[in-house]
mmCIF file with all atom_site columns, C-alpha atoms in Angstrom:
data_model
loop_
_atom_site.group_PDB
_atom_site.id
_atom_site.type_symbol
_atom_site.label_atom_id
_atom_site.label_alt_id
_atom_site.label_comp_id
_atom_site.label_asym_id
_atom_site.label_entity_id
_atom_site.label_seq_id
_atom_site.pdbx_PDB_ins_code
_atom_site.Cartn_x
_atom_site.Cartn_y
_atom_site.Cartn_z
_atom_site.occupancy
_atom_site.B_iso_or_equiv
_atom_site.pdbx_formal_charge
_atom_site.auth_seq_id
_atom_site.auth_comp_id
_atom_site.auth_asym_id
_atom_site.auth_atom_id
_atom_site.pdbx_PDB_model_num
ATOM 1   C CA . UNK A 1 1   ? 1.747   99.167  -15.243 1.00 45.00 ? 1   UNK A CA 1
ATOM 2   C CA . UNK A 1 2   ? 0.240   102.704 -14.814 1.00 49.00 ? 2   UNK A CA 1
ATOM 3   C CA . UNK A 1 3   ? 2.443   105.640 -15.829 1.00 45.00 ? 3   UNK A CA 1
ATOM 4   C CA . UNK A 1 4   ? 0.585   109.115 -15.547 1.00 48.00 ? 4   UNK A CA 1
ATOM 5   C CA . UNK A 1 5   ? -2.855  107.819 -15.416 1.00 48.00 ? 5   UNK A CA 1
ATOM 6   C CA . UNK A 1 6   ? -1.859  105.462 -18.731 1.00 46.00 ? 6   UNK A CA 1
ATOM 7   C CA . UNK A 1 7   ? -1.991  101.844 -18.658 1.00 49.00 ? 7   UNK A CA 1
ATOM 8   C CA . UNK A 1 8   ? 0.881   100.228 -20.436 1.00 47.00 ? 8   UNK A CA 1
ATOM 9   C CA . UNK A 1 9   ? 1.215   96.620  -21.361 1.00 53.00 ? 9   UNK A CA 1
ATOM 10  C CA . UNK A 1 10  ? 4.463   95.006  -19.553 1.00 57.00 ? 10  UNK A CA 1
ATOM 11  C CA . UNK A 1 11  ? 6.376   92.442  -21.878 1.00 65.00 ? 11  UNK A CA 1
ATOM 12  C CA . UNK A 1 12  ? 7.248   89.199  -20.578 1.00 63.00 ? 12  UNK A CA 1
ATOM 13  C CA . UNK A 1 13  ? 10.365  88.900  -19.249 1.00 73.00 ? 13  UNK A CA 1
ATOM 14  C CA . UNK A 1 14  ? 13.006  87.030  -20.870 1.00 79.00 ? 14  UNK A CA 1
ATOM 15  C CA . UNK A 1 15  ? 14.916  84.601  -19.203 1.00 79.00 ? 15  UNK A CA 1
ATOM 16  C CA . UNK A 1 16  ? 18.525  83.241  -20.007 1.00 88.00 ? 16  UNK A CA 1
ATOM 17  C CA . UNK A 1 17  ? 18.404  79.760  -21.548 1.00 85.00 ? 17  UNK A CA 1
ATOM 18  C CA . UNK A 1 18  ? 20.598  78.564  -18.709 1.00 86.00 ? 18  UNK A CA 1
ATOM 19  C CA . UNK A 1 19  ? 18.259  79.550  -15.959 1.00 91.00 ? 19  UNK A CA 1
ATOM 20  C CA . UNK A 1 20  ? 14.649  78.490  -17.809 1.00 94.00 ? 20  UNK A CA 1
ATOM 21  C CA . UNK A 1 21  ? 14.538  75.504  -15.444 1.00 95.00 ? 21  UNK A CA 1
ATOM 22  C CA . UNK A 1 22  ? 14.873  77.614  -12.148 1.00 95.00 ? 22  UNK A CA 1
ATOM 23  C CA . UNK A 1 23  ? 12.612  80.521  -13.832 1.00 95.00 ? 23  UNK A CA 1
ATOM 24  C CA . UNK A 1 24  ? 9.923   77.683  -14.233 1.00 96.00 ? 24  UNK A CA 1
ATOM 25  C CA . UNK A 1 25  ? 10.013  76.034  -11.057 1.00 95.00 ? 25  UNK A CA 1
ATOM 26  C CA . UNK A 1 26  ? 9.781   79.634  -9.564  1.00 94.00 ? 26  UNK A CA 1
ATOM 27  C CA . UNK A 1 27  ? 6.601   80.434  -11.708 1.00 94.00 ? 27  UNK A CA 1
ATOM 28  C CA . UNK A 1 28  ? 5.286   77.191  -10.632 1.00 93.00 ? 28  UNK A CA 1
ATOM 29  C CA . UNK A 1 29  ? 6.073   77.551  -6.646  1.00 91.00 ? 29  UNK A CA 1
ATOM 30  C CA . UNK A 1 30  ? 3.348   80.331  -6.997  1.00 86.00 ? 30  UNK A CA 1
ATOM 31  C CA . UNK A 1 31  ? 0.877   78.622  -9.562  1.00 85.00 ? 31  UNK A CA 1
ATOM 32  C CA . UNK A 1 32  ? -2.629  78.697  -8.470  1.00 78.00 ? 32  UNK A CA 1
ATOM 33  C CA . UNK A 1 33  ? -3.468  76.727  -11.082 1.00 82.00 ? 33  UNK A CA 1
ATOM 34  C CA . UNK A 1 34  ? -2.196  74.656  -13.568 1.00 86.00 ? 34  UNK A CA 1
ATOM 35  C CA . UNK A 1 35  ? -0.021  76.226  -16.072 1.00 90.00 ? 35  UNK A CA 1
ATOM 36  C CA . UNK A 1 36  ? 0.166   75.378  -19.549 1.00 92.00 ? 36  UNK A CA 1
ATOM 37  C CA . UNK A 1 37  ? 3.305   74.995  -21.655 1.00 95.00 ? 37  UNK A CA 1
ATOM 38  C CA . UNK A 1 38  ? 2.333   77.964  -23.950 1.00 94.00 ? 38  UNK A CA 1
ATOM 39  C CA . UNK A 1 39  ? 1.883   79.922  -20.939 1.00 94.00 ? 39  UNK A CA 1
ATOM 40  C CA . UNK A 1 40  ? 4.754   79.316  -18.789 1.00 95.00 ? 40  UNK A CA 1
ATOM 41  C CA . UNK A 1 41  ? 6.567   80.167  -22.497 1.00 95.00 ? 41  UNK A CA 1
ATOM 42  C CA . UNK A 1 42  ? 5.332   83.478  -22.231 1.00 94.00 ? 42  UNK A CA 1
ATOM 43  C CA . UNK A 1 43  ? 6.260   83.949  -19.150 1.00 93.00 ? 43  UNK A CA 1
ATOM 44  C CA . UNK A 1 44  ? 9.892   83.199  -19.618 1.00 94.00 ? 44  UNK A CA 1
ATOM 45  C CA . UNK A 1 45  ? 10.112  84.373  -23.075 1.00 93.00 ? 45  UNK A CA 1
ATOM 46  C CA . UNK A 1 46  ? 11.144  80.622  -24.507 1.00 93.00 ? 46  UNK A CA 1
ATOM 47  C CA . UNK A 1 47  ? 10.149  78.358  -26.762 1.00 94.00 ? 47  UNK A CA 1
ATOM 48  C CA . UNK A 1 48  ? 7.710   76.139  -26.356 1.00 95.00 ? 48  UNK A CA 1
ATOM 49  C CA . UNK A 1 49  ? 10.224  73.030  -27.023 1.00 96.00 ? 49  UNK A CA 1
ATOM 50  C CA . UNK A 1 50  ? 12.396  74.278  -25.002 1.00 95.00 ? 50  UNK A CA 1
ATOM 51  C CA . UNK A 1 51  ? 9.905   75.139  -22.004 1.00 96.00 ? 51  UNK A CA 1
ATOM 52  C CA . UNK A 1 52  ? 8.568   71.640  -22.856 1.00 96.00 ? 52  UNK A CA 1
ATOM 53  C CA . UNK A 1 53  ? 12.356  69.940  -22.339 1.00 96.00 ? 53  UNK A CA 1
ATOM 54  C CA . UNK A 1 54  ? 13.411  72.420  -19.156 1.00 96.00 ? 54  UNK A CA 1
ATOM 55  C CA . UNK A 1 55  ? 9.196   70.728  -17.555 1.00 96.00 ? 55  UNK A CA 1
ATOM 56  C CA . UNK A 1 56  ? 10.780  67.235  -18.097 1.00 95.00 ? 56  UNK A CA 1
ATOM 57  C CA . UNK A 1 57  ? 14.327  68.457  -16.599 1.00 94.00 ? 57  UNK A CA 1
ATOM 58  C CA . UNK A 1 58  ? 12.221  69.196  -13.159 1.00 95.00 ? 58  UNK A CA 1
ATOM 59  C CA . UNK A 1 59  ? 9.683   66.359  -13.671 1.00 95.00 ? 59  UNK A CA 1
ATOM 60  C CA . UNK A 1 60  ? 13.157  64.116  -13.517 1.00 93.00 ? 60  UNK A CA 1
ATOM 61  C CA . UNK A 1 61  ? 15.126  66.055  -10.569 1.00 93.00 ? 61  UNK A CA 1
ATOM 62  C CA . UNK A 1 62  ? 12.179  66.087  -8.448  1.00 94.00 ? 62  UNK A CA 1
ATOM 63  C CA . UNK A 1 63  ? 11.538  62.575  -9.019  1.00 93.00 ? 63  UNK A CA 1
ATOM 64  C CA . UNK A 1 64  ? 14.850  62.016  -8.111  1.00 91.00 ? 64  UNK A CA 1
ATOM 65  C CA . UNK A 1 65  ? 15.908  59.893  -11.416 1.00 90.00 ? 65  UNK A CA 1
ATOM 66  C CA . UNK A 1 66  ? 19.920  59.406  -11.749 1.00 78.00 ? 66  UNK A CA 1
ATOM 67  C CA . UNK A 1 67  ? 21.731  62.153  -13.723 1.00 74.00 ? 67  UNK A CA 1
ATOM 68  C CA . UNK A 1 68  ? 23.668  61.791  -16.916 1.00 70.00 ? 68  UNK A CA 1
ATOM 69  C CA . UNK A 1 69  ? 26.481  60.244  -14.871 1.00 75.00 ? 69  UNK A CA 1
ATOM 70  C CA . UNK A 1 70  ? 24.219  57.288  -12.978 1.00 76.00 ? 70  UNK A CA 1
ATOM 71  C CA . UNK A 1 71  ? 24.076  59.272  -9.863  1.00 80.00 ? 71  UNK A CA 1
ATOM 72  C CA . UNK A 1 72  ? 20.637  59.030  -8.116  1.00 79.00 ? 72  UNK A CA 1
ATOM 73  C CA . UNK A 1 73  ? 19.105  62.562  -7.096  1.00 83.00 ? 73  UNK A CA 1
ATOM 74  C CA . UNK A 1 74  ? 16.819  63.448  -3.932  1.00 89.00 ? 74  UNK A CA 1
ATOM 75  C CA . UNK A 1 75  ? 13.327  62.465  -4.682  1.00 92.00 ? 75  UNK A CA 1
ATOM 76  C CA . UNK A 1 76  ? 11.372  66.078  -2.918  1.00 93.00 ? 76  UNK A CA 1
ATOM 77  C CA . UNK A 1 77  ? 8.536   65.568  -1.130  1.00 94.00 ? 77  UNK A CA 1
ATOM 78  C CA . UNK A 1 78  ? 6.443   67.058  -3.983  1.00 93.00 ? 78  UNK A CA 1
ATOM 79  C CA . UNK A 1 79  ? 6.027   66.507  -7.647  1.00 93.00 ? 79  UNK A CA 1
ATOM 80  C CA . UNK A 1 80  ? 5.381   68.683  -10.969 1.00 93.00 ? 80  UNK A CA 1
ATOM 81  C CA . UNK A 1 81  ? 2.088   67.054  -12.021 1.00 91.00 ? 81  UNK A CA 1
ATOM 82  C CA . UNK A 1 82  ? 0.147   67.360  -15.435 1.00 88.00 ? 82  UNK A CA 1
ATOM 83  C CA . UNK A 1 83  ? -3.279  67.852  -15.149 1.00 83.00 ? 83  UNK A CA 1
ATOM 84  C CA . UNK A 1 84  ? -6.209  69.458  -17.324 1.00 76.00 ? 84  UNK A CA 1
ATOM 85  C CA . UNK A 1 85  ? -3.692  70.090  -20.048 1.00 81.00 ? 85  UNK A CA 1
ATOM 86  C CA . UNK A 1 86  ? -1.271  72.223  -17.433 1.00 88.00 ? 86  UNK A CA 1
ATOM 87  C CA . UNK A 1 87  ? 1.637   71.514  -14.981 1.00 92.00 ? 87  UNK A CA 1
ATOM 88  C CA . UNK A 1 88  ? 1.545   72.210  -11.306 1.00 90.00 ? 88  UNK A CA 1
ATOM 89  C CA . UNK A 1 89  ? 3.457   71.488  -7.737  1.00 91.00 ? 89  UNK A CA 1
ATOM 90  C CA . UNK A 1 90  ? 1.520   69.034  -5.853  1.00 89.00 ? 90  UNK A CA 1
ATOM 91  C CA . UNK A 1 91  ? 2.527   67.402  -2.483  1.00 89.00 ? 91  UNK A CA 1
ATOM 92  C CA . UNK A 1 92  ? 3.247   64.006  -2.994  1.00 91.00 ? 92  UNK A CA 1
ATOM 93  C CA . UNK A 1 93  ? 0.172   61.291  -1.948  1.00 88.00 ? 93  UNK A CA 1
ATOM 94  C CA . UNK A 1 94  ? 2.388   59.475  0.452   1.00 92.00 ? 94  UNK A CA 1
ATOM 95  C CA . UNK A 1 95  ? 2.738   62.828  2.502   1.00 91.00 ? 95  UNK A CA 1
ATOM 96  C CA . UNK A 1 96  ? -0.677  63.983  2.108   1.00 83.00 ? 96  UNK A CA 1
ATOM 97  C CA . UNK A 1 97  ? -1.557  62.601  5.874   1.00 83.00 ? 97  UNK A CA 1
ATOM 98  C CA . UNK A 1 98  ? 1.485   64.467  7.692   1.00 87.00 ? 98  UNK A CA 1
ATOM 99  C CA . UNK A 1 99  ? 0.618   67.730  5.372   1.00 82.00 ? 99  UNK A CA 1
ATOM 100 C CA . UNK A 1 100 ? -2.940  67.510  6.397   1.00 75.00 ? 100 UNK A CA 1
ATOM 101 C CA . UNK A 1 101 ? -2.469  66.989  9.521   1.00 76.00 ? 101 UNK A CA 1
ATOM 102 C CA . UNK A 1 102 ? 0.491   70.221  9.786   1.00 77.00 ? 102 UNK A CA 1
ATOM 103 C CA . UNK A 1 103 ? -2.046  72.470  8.350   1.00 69.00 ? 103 UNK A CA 1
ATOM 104 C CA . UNK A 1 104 ? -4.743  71.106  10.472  1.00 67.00 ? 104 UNK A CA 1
ATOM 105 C CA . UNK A 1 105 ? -2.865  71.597  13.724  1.00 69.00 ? 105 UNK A CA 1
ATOM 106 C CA . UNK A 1 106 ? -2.151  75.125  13.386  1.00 64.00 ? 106 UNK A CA 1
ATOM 107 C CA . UNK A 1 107 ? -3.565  77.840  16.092  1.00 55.00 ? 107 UNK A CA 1
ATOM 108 C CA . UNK A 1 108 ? -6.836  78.279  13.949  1.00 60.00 ? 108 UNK A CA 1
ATOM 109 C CA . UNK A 1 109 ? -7.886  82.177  13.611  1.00 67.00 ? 109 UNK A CA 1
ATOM 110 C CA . UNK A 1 110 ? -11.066 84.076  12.885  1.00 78.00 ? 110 UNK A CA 1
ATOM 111 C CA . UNK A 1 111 ? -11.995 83.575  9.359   1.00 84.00 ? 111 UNK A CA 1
ATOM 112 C CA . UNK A 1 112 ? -11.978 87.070  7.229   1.00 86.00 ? 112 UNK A CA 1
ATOM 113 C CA . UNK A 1 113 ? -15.547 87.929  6.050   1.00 89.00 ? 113 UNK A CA 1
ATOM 114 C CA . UNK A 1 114 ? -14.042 88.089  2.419   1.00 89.00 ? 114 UNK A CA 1
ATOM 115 C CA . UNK A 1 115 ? -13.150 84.525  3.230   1.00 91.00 ? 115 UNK A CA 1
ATOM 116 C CA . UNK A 1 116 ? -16.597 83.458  4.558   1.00 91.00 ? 116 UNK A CA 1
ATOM 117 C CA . UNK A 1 117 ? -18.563 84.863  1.856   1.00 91.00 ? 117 UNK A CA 1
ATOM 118 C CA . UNK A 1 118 ? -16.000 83.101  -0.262  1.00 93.00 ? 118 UNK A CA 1
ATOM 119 C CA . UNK A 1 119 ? -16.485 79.701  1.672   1.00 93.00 ? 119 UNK A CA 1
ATOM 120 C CA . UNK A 1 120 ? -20.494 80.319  1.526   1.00 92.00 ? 120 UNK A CA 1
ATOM 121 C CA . UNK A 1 121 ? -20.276 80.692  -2.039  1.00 93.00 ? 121 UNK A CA 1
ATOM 122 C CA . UNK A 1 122 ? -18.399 77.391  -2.612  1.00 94.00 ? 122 UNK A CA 1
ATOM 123 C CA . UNK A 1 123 ? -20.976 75.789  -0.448  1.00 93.00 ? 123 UNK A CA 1
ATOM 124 C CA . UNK A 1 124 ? -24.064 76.676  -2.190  1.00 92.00 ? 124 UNK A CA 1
ATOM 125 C CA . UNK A 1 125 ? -22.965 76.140  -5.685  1.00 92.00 ? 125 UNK A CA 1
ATOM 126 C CA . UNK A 1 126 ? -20.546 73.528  -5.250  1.00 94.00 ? 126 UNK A CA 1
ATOM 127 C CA . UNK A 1 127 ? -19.036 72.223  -7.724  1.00 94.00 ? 127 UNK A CA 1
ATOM 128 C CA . UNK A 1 128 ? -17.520 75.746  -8.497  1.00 94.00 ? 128 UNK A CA 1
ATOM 129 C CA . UNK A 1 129 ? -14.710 77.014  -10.159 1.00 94.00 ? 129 UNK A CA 1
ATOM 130 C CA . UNK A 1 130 ? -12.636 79.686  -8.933  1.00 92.00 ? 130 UNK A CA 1
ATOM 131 C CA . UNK A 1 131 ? -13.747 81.742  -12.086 1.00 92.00 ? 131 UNK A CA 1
ATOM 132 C CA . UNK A 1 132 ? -17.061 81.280  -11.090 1.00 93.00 ? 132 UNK A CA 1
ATOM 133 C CA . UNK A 1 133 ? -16.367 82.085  -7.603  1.00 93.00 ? 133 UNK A CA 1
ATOM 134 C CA . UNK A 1 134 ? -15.077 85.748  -8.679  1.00 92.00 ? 134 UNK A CA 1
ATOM 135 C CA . UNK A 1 135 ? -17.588 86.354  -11.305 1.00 92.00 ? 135 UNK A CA 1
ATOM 136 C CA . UNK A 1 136 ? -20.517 85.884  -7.998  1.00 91.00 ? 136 UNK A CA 1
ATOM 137 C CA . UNK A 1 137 ? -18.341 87.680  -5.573  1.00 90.00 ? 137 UNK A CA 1
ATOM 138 C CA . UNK A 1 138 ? -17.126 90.642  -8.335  1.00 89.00 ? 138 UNK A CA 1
ATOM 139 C CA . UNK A 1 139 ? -13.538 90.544  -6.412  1.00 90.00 ? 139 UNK A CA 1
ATOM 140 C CA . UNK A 1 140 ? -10.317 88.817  -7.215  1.00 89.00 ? 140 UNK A CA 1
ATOM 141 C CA . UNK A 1 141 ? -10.385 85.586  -4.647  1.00 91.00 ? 141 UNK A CA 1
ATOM 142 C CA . UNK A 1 142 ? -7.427  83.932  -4.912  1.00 90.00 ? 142 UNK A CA 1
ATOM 143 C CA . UNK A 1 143 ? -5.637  84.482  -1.791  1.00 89.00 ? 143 UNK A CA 1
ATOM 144 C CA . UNK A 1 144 ? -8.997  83.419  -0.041  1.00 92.00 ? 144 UNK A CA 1
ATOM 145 C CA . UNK A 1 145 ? -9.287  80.465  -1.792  1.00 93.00 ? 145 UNK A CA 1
ATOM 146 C CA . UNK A 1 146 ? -5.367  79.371  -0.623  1.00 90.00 ? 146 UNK A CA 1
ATOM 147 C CA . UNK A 1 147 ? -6.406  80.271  2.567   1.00 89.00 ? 147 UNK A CA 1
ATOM 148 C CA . UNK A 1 148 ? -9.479  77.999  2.945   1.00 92.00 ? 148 UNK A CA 1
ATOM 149 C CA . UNK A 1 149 ? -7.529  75.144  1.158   1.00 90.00 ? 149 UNK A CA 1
ATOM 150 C CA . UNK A 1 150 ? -4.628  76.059  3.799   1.00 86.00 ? 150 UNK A CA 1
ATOM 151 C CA . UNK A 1 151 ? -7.208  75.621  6.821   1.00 87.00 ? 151 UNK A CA 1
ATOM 152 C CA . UNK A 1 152 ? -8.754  72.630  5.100   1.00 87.00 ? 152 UNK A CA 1
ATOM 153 C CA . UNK A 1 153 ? -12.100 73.582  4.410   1.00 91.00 ? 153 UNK A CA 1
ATOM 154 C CA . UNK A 1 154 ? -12.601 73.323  1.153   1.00 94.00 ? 154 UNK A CA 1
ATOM 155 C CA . UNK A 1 155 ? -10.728 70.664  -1.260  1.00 93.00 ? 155 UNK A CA 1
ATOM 156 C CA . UNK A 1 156 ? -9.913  70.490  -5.030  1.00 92.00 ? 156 UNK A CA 1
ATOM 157 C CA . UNK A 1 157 ? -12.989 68.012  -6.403  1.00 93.00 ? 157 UNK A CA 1
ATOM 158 C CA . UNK A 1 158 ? -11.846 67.573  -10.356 1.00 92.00 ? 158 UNK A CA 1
ATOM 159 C CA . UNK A 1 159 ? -10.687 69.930  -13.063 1.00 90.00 ? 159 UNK A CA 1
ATOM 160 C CA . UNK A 1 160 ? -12.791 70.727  -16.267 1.00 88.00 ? 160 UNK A CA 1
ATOM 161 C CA . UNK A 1 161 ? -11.193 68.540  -18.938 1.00 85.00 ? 161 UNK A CA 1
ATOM 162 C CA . UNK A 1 162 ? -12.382 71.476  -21.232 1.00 85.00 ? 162 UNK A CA 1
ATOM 163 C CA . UNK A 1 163 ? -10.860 74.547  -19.657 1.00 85.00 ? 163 UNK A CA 1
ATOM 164 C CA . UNK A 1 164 ? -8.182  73.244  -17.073 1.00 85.00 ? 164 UNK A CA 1
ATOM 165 C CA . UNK A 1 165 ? -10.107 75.157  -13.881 1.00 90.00 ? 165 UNK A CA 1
ATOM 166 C CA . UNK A 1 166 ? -10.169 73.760  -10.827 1.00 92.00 ? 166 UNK A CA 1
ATOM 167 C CA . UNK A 1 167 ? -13.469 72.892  -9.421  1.00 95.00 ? 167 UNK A CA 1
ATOM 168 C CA . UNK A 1 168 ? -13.831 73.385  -5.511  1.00 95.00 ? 168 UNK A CA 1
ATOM 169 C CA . UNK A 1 169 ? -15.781 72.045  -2.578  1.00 95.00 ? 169 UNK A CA 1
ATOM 170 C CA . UNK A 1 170 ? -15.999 71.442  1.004   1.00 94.00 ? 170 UNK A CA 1
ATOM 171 C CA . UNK A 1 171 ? -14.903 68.971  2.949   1.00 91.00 ? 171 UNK A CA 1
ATOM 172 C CA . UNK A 1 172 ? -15.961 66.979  6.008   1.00 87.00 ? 172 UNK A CA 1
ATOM 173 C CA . UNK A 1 173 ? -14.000 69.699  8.691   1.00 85.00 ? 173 UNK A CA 1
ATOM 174 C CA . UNK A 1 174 ? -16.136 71.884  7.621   1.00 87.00 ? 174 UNK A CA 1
ATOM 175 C CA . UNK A 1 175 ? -18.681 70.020  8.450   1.00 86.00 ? 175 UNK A CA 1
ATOM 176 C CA . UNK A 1 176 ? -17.948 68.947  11.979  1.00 79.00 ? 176 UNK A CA 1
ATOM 177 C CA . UNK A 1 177 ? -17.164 72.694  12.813  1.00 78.00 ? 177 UNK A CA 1
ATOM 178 C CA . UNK A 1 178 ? -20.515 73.690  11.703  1.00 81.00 ? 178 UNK A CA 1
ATOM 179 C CA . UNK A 1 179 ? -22.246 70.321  13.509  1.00 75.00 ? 179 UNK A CA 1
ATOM 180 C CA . UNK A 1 180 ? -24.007 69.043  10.703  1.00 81.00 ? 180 UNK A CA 1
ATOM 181 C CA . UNK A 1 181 ? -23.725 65.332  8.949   1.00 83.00 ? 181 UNK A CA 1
ATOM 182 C CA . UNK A 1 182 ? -24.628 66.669  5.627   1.00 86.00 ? 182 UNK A CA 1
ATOM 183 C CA . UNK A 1 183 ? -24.157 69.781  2.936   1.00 87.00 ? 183 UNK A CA 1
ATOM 184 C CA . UNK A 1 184 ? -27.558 69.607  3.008   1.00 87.00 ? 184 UNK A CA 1
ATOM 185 C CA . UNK A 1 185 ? -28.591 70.642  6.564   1.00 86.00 ? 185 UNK A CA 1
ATOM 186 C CA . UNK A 1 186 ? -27.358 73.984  5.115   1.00 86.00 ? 186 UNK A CA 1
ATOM 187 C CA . UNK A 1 187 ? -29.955 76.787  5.724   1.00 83.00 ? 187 UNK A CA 1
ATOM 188 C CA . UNK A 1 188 ? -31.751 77.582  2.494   1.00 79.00 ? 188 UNK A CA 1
ATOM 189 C CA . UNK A 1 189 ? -30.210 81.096  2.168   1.00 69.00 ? 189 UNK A CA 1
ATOM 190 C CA . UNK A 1 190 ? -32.886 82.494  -0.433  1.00 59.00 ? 190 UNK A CA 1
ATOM 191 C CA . UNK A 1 191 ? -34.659 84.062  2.376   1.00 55.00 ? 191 UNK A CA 1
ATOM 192 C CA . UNK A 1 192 ? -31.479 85.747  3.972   1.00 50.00 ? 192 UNK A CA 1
ATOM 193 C CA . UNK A 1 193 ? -30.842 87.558  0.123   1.00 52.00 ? 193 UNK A CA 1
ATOM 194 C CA . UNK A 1 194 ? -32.502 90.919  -0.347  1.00 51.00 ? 194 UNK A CA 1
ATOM 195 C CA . UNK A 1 195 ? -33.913 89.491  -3.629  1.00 44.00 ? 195 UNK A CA 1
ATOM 196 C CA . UNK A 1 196 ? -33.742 85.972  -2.928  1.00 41.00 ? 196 UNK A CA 1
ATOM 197 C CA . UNK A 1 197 ? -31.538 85.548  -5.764  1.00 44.00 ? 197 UNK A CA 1
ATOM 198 C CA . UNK A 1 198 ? -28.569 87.727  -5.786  1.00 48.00 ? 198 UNK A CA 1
ATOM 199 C CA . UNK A 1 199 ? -25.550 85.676  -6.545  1.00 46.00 ? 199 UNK A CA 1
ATOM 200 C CA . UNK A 1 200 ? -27.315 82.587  -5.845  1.00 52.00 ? 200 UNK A CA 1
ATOM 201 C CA . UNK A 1 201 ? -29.795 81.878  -8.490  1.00 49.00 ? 201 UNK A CA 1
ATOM 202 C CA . UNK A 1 202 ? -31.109 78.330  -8.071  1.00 49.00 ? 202 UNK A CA 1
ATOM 203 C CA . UNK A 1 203 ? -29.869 77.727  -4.748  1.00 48.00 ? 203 UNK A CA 1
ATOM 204 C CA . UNK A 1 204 ? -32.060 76.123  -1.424  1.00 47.00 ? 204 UNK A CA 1
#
C-alpha cells in the first residue's frame, strides 16, 4: 500500500478460527498456483497445524466423505489437490471432457497482443514456467496465462519437484488453428528479432 508516495508493508489478515476453512477455500478459488501450507498460514494469520487440519476439513467435504454423524456429503465436481509440495482446486478427471469441451465452445475472440506474445513465448521455450515467462516478457502475466489455459491453448505439462512452478506448453488446438502437424513447423523467429536474440536466446 502507497500512502503519500511511501510504500508500507500490509500485514496479513487474521482470520477467526471458526471461519479458517472458508478463508482457505476462498484463497484457493483464486490460486494460480499451488499454495503451500506455510503460505496459506500467512495469509490467514493461523497456524500451520491448524491450516494443515482446516486443508483436510475441505479435502473431506469436497470429497464428499460422511460427517461426524455418518451422513454422506456432496462430492463437488472439483477437488483440493496436493501437488509440488502445495494445494490447489483442480476440476475433477471425470469432468475434464465436458469442461474442455464448455471452454472450447465459447464465441472465440481476438487474442490480446499481451496474450500472443505471451503464447509465442511459451511456444519457443516450452517447457516454461510462468516465472520464466515474466522474467522474458518484463510484465506480470498471469491473467494472460488463465486466459490461454481458458481458450485451451496452452496446458499445464508437470511442476518442478524443486520449486512447485508450473511448467506450461501448447497443445494440439493450437496447432490445428495455426495448420501445422508439429511445434516444429514453427518459423525460426531469430530472424524476425532485432538482435536475433532478444528474449529468445537459443531458440530456431
Amino acid at each position: 500500500m502507497t500512502v503519500d508516495g511511501t510504500e508500507l508493508e500490509t500485514e496479513p489478515a487474521v482470520v477467526e478460527d471458526a471461519h479458517v476453512e472458508r478463508a482457505l477455500e476462498a484463497i484457493l478459488m483464486v490460486a494460480d498456483e499451488p499454495m503451500s501450507v506455510v503460505t496459506l498460514a500467512t495469509a490467514v494469520g493461523a497456524p500451520v497445524t491448524r491450516v494443515r487440519a482446516a486443508i483436510d476439513a475441505l479435502v473431506a467435504d469436497y470429497d464428499g466423505e460422511a460427517d461426524a454423524e455418518g451422513r454422506p456429503g456432496l462430492r463437488r465436481g472439483f477437488e483440493l489437490r496436493e501437488v509440488g509440495g502445495g494445494w490447489r482446486v483442480y476440476v475433477r478427471p471425470e469432468f475434464d471432457a465436458v469442461v474442455s469441451g464448455y471452454v472450447l465452445q465459447q464465441n472465440p475472440t481476438r487474442l490480446s497482443q499481451a496474450a500472443l506474445e505471451t503464447l509465442a513465448v511459451i511456444a519457443y521455450k516450452q517447457p516454461i514456467s510462468r516465472g520464466a515467462i515474466a522474467s522474458i516478457r518484463a510484465v506480470n502475466v498471469d491473467s494472460v496465462v488463465r486466459t490461454l489455459l481458458g481458450r485451451g491453448l496452452i496446458t499445464e505439462l508437470f511442476t518442478d519437484s524443486e520449486t512447485g512452478a508450473i511448467n506450461y506448453g501448447t497443445t494440439d488446438l493450437l496447432l490445428t488453428q495455426l495448420g501445422i502437424n508439429s511445434i516444429e513447423e514453427l518459423p525460426k523467429i531469430s530472424p524476425l528479432l532485432a538482435d536475433g536474440a532478444d528474449g529468445f536466446d537459443d531458440v530456431r
